[in-house]
mmCIF file of C-alpha atoms and ligand atoms in Angstrom:
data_model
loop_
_atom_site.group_PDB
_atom_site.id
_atom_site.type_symbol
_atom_site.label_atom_id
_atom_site.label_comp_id
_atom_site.label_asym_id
_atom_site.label_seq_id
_atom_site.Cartn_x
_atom_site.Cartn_y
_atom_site.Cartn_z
ATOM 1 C CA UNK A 103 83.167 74.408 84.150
ATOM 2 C CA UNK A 104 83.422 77.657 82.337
ATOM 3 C CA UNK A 105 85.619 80.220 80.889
ATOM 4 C CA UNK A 106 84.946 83.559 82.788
ATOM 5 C CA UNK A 107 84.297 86.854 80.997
ATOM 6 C CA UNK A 108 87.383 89.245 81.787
ATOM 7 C CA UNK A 109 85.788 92.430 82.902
ATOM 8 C CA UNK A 110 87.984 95.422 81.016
ATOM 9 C CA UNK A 111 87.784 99.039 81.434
ATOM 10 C CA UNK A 112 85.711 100.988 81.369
ATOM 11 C CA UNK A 113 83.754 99.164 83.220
ATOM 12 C CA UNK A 114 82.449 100.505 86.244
ATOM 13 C CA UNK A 115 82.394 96.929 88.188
ATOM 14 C CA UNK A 116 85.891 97.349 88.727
ATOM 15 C CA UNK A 117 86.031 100.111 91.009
ATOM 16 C CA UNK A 118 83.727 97.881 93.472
ATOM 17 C CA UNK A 119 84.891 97.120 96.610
ATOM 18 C CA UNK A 120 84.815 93.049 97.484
ATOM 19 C CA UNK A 121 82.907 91.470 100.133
ATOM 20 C CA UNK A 122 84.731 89.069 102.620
ATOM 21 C CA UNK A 123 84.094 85.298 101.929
ATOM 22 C CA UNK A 124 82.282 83.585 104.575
ATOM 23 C CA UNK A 125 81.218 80.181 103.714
ATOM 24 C CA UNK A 126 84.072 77.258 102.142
ATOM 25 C CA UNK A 127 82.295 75.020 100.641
ATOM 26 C CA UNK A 128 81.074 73.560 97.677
ATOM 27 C CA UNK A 129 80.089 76.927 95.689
ATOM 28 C CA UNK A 130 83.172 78.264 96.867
ATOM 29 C CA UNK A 131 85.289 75.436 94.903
ATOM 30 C CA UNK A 132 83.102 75.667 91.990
ATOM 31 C CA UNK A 133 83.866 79.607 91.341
ATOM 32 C CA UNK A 134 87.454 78.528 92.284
ATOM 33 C CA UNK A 135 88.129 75.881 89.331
ATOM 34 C CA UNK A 136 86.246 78.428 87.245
ATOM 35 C CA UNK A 137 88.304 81.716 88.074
ATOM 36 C CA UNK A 138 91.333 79.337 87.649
ATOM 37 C CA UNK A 139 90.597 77.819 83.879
ATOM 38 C CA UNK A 140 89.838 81.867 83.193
ATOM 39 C CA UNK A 141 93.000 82.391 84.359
ATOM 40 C CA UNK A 142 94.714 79.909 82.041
ATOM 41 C CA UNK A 143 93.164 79.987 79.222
ATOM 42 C CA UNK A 144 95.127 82.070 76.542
ATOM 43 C CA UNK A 145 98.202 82.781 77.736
ATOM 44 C CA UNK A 146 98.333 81.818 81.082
ATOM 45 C CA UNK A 147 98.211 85.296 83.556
ATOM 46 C CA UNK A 148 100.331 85.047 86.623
ATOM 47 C CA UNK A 149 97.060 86.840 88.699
ATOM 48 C CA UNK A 150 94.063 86.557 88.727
ATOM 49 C CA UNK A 151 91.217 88.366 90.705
ATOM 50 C CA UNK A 152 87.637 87.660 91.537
ATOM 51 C CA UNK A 153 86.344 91.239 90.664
ATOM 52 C CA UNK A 154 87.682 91.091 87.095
ATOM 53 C CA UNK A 155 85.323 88.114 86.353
ATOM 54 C CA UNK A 156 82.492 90.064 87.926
ATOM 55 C CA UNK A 157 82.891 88.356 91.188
ATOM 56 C CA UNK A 158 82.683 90.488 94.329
ATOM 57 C CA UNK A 159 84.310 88.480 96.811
ATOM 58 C CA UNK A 160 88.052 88.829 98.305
ATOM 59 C CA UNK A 161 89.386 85.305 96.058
ATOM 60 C CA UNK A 162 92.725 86.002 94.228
ATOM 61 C CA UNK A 163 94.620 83.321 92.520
ATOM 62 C CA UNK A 164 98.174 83.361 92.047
ATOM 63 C CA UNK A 165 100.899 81.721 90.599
ATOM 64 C CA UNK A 166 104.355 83.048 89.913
ATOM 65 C CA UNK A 167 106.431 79.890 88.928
ATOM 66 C CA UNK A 168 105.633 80.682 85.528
ATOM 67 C CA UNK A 169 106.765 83.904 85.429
ATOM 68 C CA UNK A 170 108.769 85.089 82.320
ATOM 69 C CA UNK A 171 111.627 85.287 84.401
ATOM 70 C CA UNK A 172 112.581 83.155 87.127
ATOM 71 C CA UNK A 173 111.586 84.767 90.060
ATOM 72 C CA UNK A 174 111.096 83.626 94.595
ATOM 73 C CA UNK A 175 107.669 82.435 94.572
ATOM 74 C CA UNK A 176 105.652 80.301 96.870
ATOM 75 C CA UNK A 177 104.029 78.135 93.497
ATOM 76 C CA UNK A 178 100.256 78.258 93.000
ATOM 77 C CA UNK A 179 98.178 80.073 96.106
ATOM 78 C CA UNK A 180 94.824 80.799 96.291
ATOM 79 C CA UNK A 181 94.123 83.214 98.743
ATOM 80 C CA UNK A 182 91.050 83.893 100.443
ATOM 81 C CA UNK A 183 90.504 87.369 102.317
ATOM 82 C CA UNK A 184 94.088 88.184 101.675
ATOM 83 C CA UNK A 185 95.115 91.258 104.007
ATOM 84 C CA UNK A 186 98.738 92.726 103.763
ATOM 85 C CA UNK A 187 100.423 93.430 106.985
ATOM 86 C CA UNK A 188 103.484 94.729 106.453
ATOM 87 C CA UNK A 189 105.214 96.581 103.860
ATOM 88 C CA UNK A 190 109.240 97.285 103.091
ATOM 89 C CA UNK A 191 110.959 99.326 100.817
ATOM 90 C CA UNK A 192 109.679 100.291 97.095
ATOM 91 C CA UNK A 193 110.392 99.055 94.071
ATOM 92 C CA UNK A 194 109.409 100.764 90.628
ATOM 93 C CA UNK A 195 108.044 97.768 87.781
ATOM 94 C CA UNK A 196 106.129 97.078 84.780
ATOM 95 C CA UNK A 197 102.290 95.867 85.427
ATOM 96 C CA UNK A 198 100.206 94.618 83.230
ATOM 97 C CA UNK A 199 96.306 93.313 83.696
ATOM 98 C CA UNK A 200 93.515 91.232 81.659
ATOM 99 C CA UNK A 201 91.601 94.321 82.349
ATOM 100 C CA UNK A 202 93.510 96.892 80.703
ATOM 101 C CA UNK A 203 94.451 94.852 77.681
ATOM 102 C CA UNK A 204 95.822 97.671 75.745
ATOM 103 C CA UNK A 205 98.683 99.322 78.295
ATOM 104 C CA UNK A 206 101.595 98.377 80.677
ATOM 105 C CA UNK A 207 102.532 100.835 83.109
ATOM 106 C CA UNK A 208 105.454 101.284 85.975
ATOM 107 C CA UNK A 209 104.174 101.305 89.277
ATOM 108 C CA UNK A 210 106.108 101.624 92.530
ATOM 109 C CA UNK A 211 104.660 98.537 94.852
ATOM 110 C CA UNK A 212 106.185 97.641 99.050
ATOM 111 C CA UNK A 213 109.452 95.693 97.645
ATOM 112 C CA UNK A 214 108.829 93.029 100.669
ATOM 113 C CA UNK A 215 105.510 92.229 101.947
ATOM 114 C CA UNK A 216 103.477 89.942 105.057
ATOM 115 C CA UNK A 217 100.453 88.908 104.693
ATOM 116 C CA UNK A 218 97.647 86.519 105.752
ATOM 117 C CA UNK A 219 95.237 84.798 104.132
ATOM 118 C CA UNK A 220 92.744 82.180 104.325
ATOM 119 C CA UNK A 221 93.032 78.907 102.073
ATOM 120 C CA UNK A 222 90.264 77.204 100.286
ATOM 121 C CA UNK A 223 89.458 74.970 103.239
ATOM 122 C CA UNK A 224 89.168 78.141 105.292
ATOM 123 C CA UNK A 225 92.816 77.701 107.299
ATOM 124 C CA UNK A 226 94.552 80.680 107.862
ATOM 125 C CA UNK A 227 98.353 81.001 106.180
ATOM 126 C CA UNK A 228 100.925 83.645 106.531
ATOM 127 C CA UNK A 229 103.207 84.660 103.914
ATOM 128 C CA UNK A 230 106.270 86.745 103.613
ATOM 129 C CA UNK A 231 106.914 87.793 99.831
ATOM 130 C CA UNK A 232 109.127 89.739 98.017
ATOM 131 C CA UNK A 233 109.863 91.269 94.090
ATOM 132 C CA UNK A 234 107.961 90.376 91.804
ATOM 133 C CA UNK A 235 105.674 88.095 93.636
ATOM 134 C CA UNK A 236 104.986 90.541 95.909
ATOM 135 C CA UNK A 237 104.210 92.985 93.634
ATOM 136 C CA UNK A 238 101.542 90.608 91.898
ATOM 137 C CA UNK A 239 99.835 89.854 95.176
ATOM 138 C CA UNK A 240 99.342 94.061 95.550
ATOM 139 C CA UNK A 241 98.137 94.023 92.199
ATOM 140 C CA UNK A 242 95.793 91.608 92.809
ATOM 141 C CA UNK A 243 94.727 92.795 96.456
ATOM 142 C CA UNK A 244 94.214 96.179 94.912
ATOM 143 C CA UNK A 245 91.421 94.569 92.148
ATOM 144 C CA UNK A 246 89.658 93.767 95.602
ATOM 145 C CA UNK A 247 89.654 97.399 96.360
ATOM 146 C CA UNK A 248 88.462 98.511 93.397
ATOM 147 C CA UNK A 249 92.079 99.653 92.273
ATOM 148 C CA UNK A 250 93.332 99.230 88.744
ATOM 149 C CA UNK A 251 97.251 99.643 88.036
ATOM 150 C CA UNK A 252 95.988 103.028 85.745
ATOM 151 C CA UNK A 253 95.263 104.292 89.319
ATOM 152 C CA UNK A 254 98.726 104.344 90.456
ATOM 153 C CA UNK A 255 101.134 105.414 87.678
ATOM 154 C CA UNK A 256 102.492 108.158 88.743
ATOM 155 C CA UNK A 257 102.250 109.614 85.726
ATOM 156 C CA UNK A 258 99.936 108.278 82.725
ATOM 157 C CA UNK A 259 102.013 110.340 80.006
ATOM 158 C CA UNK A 260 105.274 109.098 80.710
ATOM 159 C CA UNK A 261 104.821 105.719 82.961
ATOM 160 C CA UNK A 262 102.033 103.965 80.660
ATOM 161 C CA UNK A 263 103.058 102.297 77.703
ATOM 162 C CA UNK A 264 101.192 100.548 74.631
ATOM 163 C CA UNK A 265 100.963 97.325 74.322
ATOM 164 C CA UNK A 266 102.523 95.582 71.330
ATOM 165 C CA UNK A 267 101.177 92.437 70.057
ATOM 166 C CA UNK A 268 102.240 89.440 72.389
ATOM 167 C CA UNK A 269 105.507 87.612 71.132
ATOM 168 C CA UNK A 270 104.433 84.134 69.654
ATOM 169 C CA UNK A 271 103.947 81.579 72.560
ATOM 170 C CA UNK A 272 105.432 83.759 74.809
ATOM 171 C CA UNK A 273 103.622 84.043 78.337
ATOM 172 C CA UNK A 274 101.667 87.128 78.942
ATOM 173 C CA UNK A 275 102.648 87.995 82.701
ATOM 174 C CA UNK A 276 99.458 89.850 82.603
ATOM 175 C CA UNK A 277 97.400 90.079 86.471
HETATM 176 NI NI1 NI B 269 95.030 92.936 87.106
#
């Protein structure tokens, strides 16, 4: 196994749009174990996308039980060809991303969410989310779209904010 590179703006890869996965097997769990010691190594994100490592393919990897805060989560999912369908209310929150190392920014995300999604095996799941959960699986959904967080700030002079160094073992909720 291997550490990923993180893909970071500006690079161009991100805006690609992913391809559907099609086969579950062996490959498949290989890039899987991969994407997912990427995602913890450092501090440990609470997202983490195929696209940012480079990968075109609709894989996301979540995991919100870590969260800074204590927040409704369904543990550790990884979610093949995730597709939202349904979206309540809006919310306004702080994003961050592995990509854009440098910024946060507020982003208004669906407040509750459905969605389905394939697991590893290829079985099909549905989820209901909500908060901050669901806001991490838009995040993430978006990187298969070619979306960054940047992209949706309403406003990049007064919604996107600096980073300052990362508090001492503290976790990065980073996406
Ligand atoms: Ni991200």
């Amino acid at each position: 196994m291997a550490i990923l590179e993180i893909l970071k703006i500006p690079d161009a890869r991100l805006k690609q749009c992913s391809e559907p996965v099609e086969r579950f097997g062996d490959e498949l769990h290989a890039f899987i174990a991969e994407l997912e010691e990427t995602r913890l190594a450092g501090p440990a994100a609470v997202g983490i996308a195929a696209p940012q490592v480079g990968c075109f393919q609709r894989i996301v990897i979540l995991d919100c039980s870590q969260a800074r805060r204590p927040v409704p989560n369904h543990g550790h999912l990884i979610l093949i060809n995730p597709e939202i369908t349904h979206w309540d209310g809006f919310v306004l929150g702080r994003e961050g991303c592995l990509s854009v190392p440098d910024y946060t920014g507020n982003v208004i995300r669906a407040e509750q969410i459905k969605l389905v999604a394939q697991d590893s095996q290829g079985e099909t799941h549905e989820y209901e989310m909500t908060g901050y959960e669901a806001r991490v699986l838009q995040h993430e959904v978006d990187h298969l779209d070619g979306l960054l967080f940047l992209d949706r700030v309403v406003s990049r002079r007064t919604d996107l904010f600096q980073r300052k160094v990362y508090q001492k073992g503290g976790k990065k909720n980073s996406t």
